[in-house]
Coordinates of C-alpha atoms and ligand atoms in Angstrom, one line a residue:
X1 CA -25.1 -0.2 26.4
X2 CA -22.7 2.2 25.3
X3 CA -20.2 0.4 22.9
X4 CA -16.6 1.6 22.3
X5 CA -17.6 1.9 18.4
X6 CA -20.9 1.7 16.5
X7 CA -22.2 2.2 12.8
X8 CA -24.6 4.8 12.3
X9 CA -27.3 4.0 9.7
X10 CA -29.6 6.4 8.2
X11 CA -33.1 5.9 6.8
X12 CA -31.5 7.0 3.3
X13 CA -28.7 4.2 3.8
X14 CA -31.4 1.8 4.1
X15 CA -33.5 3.3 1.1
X16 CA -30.0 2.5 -1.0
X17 CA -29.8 -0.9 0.2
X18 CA -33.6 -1.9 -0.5
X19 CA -32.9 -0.3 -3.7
X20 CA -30.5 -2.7 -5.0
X21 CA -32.3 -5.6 -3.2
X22 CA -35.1 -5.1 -5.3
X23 CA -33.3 -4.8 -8.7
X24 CA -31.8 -7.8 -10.9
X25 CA -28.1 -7.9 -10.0
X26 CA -27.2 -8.5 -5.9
X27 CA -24.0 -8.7 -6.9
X28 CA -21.3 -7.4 -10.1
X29 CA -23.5 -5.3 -11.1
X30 CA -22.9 -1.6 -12.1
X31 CA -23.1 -0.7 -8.3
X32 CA -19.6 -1.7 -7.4
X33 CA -17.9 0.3 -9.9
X34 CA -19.7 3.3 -8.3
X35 CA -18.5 3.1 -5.1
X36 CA -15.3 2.8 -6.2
X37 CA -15.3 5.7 -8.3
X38 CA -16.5 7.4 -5.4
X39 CA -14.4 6.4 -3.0
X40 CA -11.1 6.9 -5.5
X41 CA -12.6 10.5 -6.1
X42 CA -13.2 11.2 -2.2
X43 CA -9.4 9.8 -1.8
X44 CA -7.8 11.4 -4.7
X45 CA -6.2 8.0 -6.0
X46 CA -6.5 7.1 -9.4
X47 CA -8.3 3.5 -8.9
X48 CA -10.0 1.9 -6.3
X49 CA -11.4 -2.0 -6.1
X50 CA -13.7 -2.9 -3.2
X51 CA -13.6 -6.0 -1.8
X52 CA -15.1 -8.1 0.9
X53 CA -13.3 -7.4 3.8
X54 CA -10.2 -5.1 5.2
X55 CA -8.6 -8.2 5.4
X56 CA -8.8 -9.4 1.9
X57 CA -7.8 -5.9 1.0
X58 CA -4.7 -6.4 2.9
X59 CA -3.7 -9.8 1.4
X60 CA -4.8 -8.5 -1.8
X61 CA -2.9 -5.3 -1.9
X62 CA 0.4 -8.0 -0.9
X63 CA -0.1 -10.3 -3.6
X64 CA -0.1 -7.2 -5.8
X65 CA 2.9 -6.1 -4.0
X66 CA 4.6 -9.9 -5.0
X67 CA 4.9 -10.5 -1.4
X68 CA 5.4 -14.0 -1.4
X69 CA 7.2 -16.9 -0.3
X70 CA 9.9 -16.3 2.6
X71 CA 9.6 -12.6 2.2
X72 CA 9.2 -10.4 4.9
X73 CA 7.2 -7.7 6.1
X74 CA 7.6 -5.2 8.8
X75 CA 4.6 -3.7 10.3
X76 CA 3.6 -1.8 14.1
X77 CA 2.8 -4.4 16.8
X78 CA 0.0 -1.6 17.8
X79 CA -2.7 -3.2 14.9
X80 CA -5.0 -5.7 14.8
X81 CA -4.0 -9.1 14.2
X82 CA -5.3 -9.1 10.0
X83 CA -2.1 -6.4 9.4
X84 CA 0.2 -9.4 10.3
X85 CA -2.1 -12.4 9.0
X86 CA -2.2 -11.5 5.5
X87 CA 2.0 -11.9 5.2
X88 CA 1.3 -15.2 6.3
X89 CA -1.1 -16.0 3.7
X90 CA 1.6 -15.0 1.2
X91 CA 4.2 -17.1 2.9
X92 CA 5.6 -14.0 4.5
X93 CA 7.2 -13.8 7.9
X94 CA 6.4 -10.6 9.5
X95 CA 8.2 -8.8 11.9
X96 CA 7.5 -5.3 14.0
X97 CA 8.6 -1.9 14.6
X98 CA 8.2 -0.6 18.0
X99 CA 6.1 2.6 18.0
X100 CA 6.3 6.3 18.6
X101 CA 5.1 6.8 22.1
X102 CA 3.4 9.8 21.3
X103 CA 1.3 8.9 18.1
X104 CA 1.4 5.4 18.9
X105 CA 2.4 4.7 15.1
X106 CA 5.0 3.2 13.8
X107 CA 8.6 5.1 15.0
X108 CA 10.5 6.1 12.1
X109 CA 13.4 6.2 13.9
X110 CA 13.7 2.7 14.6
X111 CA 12.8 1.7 11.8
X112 CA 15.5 3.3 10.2
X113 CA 17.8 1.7 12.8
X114 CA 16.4 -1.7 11.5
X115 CA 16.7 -1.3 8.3
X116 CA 20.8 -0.2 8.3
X117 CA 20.9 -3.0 10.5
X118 CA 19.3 -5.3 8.3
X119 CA 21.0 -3.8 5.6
X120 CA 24.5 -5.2 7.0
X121 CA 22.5 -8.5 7.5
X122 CA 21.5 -8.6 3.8
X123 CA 18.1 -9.2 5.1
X124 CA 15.6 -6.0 4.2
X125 CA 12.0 -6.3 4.1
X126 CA 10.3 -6.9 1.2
X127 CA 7.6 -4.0 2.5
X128 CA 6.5 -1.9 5.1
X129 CA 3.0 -1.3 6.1
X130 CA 2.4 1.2 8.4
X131 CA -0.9 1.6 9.9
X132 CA -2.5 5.3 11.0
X133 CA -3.3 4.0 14.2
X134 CA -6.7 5.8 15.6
X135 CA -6.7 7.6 12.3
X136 CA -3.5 9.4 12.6
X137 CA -1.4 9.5 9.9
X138 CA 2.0 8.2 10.1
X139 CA 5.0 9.4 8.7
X140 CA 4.4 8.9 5.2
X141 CA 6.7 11.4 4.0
X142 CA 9.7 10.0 5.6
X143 CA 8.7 6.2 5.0
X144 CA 8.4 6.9 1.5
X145 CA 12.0 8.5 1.7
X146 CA 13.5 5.9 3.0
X147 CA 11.6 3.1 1.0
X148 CA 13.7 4.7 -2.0
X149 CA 17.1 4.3 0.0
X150 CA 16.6 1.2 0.6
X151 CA 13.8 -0.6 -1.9
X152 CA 10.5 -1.8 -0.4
X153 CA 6.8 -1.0 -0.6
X154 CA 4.9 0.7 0.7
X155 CA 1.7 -0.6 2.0
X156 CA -0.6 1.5 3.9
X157 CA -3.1 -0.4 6.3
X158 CA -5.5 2.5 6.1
X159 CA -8.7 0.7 8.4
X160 CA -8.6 3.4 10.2
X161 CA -8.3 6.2 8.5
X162 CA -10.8 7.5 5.5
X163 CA -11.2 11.2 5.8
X164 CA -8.1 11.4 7.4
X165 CA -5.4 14.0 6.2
X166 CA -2.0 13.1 6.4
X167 CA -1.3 16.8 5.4
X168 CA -3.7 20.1 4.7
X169 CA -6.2 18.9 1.7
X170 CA -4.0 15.7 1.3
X171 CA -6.6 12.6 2.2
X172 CA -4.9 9.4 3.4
X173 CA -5.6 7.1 0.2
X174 CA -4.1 9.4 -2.6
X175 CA -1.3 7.1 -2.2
X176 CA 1.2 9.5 -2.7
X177 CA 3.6 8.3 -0.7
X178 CA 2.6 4.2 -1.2
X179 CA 2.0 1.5 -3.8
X180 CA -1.5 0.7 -1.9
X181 CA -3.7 1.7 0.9
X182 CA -6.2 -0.7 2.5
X183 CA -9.3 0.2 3.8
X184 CA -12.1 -1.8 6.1
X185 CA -15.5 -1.2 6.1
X186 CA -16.7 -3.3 9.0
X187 CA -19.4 -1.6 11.2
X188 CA -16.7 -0.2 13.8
X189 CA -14.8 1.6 11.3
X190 CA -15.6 5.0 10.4
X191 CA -18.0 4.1 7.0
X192 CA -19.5 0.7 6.7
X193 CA -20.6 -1.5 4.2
X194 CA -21.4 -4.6 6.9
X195 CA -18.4 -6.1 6.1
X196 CA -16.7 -4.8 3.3
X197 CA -13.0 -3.2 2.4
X198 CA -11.2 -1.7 -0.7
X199 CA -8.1 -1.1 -1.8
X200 CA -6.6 1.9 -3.6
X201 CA -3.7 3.0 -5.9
X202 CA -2.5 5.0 -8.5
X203 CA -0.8 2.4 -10.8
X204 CA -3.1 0.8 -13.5
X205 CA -0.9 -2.6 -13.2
X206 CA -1.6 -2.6 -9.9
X207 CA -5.3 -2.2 -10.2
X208 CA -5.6 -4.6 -12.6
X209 CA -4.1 -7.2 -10.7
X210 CA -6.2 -6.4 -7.2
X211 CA -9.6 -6.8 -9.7
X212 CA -8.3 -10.1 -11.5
X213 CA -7.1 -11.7 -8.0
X214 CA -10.5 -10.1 -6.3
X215 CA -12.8 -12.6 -8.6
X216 CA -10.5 -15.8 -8.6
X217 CA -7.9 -14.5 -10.7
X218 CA -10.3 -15.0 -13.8
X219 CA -10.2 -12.3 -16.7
X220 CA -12.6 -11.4 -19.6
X221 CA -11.1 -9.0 -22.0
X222 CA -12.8 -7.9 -26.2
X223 CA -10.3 -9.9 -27.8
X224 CA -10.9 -13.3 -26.1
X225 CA -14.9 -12.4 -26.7
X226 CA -13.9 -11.5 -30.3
X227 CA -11.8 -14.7 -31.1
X228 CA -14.2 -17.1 -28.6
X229 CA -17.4 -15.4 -27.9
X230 CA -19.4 -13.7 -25.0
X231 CA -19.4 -16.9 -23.0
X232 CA -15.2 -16.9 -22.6
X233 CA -13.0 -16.5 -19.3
X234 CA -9.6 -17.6 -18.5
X235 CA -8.3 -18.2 -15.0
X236 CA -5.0 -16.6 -15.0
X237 CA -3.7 -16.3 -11.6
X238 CA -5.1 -18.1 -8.5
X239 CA -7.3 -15.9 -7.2
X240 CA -10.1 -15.6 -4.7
X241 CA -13.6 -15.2 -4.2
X242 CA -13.3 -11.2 -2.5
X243 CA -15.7 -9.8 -4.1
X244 CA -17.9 -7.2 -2.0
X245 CA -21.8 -7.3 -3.0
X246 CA -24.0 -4.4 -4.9
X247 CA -26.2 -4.2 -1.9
X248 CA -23.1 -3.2 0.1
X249 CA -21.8 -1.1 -2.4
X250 CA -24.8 1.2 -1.9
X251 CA -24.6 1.1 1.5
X252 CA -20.8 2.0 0.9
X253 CA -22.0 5.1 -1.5
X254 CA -24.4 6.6 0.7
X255 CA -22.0 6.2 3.9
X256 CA -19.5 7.9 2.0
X257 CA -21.4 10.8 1.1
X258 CA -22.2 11.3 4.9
X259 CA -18.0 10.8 6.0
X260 CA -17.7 14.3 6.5
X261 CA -20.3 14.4 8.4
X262 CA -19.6 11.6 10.8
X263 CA -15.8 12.9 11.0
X264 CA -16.9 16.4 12.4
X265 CA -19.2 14.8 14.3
X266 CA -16.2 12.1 16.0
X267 CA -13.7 15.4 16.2
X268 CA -16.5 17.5 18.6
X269 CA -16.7 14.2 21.0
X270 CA -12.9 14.3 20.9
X271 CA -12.7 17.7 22.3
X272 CA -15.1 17.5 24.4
X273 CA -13.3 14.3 25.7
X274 CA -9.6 16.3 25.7
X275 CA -11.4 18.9 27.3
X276 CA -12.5 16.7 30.3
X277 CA -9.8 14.6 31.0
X278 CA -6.7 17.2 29.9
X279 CA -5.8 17.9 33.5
X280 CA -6.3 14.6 35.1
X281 CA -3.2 13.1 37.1
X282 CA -2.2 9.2 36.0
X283 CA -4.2 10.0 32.7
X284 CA -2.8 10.8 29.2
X285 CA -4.8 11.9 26.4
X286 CA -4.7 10.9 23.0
X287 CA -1.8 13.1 21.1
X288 CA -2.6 14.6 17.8
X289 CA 0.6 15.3 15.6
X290 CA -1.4 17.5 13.1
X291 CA -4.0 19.3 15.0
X292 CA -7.6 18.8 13.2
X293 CA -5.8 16.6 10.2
X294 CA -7.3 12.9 12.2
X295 CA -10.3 11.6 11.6
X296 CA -10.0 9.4 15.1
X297 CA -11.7 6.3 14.3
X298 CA -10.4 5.1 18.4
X299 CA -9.6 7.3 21.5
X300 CA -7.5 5.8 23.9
X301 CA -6.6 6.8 27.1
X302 CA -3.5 6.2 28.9
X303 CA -3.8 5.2 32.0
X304 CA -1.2 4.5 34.7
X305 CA -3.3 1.3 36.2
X306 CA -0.6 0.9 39.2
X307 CA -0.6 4.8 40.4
X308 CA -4.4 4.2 40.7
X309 CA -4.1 1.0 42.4
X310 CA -7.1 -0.2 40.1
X311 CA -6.7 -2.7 37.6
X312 CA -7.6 -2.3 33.7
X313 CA -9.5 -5.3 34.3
X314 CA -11.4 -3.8 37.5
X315 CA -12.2 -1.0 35.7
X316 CA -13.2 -2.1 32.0
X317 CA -16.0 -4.4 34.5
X318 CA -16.8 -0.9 36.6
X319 CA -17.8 0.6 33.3
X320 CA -19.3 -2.2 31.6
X321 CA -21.9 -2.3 34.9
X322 CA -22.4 1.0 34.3
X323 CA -23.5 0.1 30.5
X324 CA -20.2 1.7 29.1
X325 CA -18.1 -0.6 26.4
X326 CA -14.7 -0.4 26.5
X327 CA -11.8 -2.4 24.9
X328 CA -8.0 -2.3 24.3
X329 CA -6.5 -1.7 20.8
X330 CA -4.1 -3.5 20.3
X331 CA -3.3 -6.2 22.3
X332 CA 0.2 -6.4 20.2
X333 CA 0.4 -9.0 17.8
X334 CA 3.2 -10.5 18.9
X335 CA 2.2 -11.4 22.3
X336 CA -0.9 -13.2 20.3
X337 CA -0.1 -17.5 21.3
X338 CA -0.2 -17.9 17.5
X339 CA 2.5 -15.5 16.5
X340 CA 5.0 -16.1 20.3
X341 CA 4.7 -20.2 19.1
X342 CA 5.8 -19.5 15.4
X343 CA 8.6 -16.9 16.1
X344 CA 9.0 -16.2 19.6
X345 CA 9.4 -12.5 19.8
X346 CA 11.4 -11.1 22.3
X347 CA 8.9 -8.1 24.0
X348 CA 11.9 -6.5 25.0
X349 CA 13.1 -4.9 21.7
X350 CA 9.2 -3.0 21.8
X351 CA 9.3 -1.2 25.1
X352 CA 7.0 1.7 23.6
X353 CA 4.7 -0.9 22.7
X354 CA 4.3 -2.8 25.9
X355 CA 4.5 0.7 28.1
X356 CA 1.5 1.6 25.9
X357 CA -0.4 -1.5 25.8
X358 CA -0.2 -1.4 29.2
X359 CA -2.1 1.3 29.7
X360 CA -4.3 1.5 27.0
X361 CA -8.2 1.8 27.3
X362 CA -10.4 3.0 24.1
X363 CA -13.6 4.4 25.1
X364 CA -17.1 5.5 23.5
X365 CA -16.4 6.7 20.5
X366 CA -19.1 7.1 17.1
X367 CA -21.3 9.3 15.3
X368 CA -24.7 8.5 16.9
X369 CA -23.2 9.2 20.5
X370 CA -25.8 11.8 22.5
X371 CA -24.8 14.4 24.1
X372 CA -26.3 12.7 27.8
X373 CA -24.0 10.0 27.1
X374 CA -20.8 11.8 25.7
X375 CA -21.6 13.3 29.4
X376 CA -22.6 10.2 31.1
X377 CA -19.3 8.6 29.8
X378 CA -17.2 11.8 31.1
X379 CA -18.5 11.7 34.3
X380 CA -18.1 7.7 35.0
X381 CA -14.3 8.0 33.9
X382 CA -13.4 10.8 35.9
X383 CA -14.8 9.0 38.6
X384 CA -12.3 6.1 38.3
X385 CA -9.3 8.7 39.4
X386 CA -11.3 9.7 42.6
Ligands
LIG401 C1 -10.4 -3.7 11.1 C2 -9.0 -3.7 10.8 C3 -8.5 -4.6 9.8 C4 -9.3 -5.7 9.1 O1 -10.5 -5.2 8.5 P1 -11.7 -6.2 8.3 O2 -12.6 -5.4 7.5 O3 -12.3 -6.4 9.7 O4 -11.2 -7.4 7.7 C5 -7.1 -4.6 9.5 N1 -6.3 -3.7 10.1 C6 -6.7 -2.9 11.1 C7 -5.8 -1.9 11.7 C8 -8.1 -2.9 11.4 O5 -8.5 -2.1 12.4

């Protein structure tokens, strides 16, 4: 089987791993603090704290943000469900953006319309998290701008996106333009750590928040050893038990020494992909605002379903007989039971979203992808508009 995404693990990635396994701390031990020195000096942001999932590095980064109770959020419909979940930890109600139809990000245009509208209504979010959807980067620049008009945060959901440059040399996770960016490390994603995430930021406040909430919201500082002794902790905040592992830390260093590696590696399957299916009729291929600045953790074809007379569902079962995985990114989160029983969207104020949704299909896409299946996969799709 050819999956639509897939980890690549190298004999060197194990070594690491076995390493750590073998020694006396599995966990808080000095491997942690590594990896996130690495990953804040591969970013260019100041601090980094890794966590145990994208997810809790979402809900974290919120917290942090003092998103709370009967705030609210806005965020793409285009994302996976977690983007939308962790407001509701907090107590948040979220609400979406419809996207651009070219980068399939949030639209910056409407969401300038919202906010004057909700301006007038006295009801402005509390933050916006856009999300670089495939590893493109959205419009940070212009967010940020209007964050300072009109006074929210900025939170980046950044699973897709290490390596990706939201500008020459400028890696998404500087935070430049943002309070936080989130990152996931689950095995589809473009490093992994087995399950695993971080979040990242400049502000030492900040930082020191995302650690204390990370571990409970314990802390241990020199002057409560001095005054108490070694043994002495105090529970400050309630926190949680996020904390990522030493033996996926390593894992976590020695995938991100090889980043660069896998993102070349995902941009030469993307041309060879644009290159195939550029002039294909009923098919549009993935956009790229700043040519060679994504690091493309997805690639999603459009296709127009009806003009075909297939169905997505025909087709997704065509391919997987043929042993090629496909999937659809994002069902939008909105149309999820859950979220249509709480708030009751209306799906006609997103009519980018659902025109894309409806013809979205992400195909193969990873690292350890052969050339006789990049082919094998080119050949079976073109044969779907025969
Ligand atoms: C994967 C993903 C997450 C959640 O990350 P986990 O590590 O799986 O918790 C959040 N947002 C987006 C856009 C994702 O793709």
């Amino acid at each position: 089987m050819i999956p639509y995404g897939k980890q690549d693990i190298s004999k060197q990635d194990i070594e690491k791993v076995l390493k750590v396994l073998s020694s006396d701390m599995l966990t808080q031990g000095p491997i942690i603090p590594k990896f996130e020195q690495a990953l804040a000096k591969y970013c260019k942001a100041k601090y980094a704290v890794a966590v145990s999932s994208g997810t809790a590095a979402l809900h974290l980064a919120y917290i942090a943000s003092e998103i709370g109770d009967n705030d609210i959020i806005w965020t793409t419909p285009n994302t996976f469900a977690a983007t939308a979940n962790a407001a509701l930890y907090c107590g948040a109600k979220p609400d979406f953006i419809d996207i651009n139809p070219n980068t399939y990000n949030i639209s910056v245009e409407k969401l300038e319309e919202k906010l004057i509208q909700a301006k007038k209504d006295n009801k402005l979010p509390k933050a916006i998290i856009p999300v670089h959807f495939a590893g493109q980067a959205a419009e940070l620049k212009k967010i940020d701008a209007l964050s300072r008009k009109y006074g929210f945060a900025v939170i980046e959901d950044a699973a897709h996106a290490i390596g990706t440059k939201y500008k020459d040399g400028k890696y998404i996770g500087d935070c430049k333009y943002s309070n936080i960016a989130a990152f996931s490390f689950h095995p589809v994603k473009t490093i992994t750590t087995g399950e695993g995430g971080a979040a990242v930021t400049n502000n030492k406040k900040t930082y020191k928040k995302l650690l204390m909430l990370r571990s409970h919201g314990i802390i241990k500082t020199d002057k409560m050893i001095e005054k108490y002794g070694q043994w002495h902790y105090q529970m400050q905040a309630l926190g949680f038990n996020y904390r990522i592992t030493d033996i996926q830390a390593a894992l976590g260093i020695s995938q991100l020494n090889r980043l660069n590696r896998f993102i070349t590696k995902r941009r030469k399957i993307i041309r060879q992909y644009n290159e195939a299916f550029k002039n294909i009729q009923h098919l549009t291929i993935p956009y790229e605002k700043e040519k060679g600045n994504s690091a493309f953790h997805l690639y999603v074809l459009q296709i127009n379903f009806k003009k075909i007379k297939k169905s997505r569902k025909q087709i997704m079962k065509k391919l997987a007989a043929q042993n090629i995985g496909t999937q659809v990114h994002y069902i939008p989160v909105y149309r999820h039971p859950y979220y249509k029983k709480l708030f009751g969207y209306d799906y006609k104020k997103y009519p980018a979203t659902e025109n894309y949704y409806k013809k979205a299909l992400s195909i193969p896409l990873y690292p350890k992808m052969t050339d006789l299946q990049i082919e094998y996969v080119i050949e079976k799709i073109i044969e779907i508009f025969k």
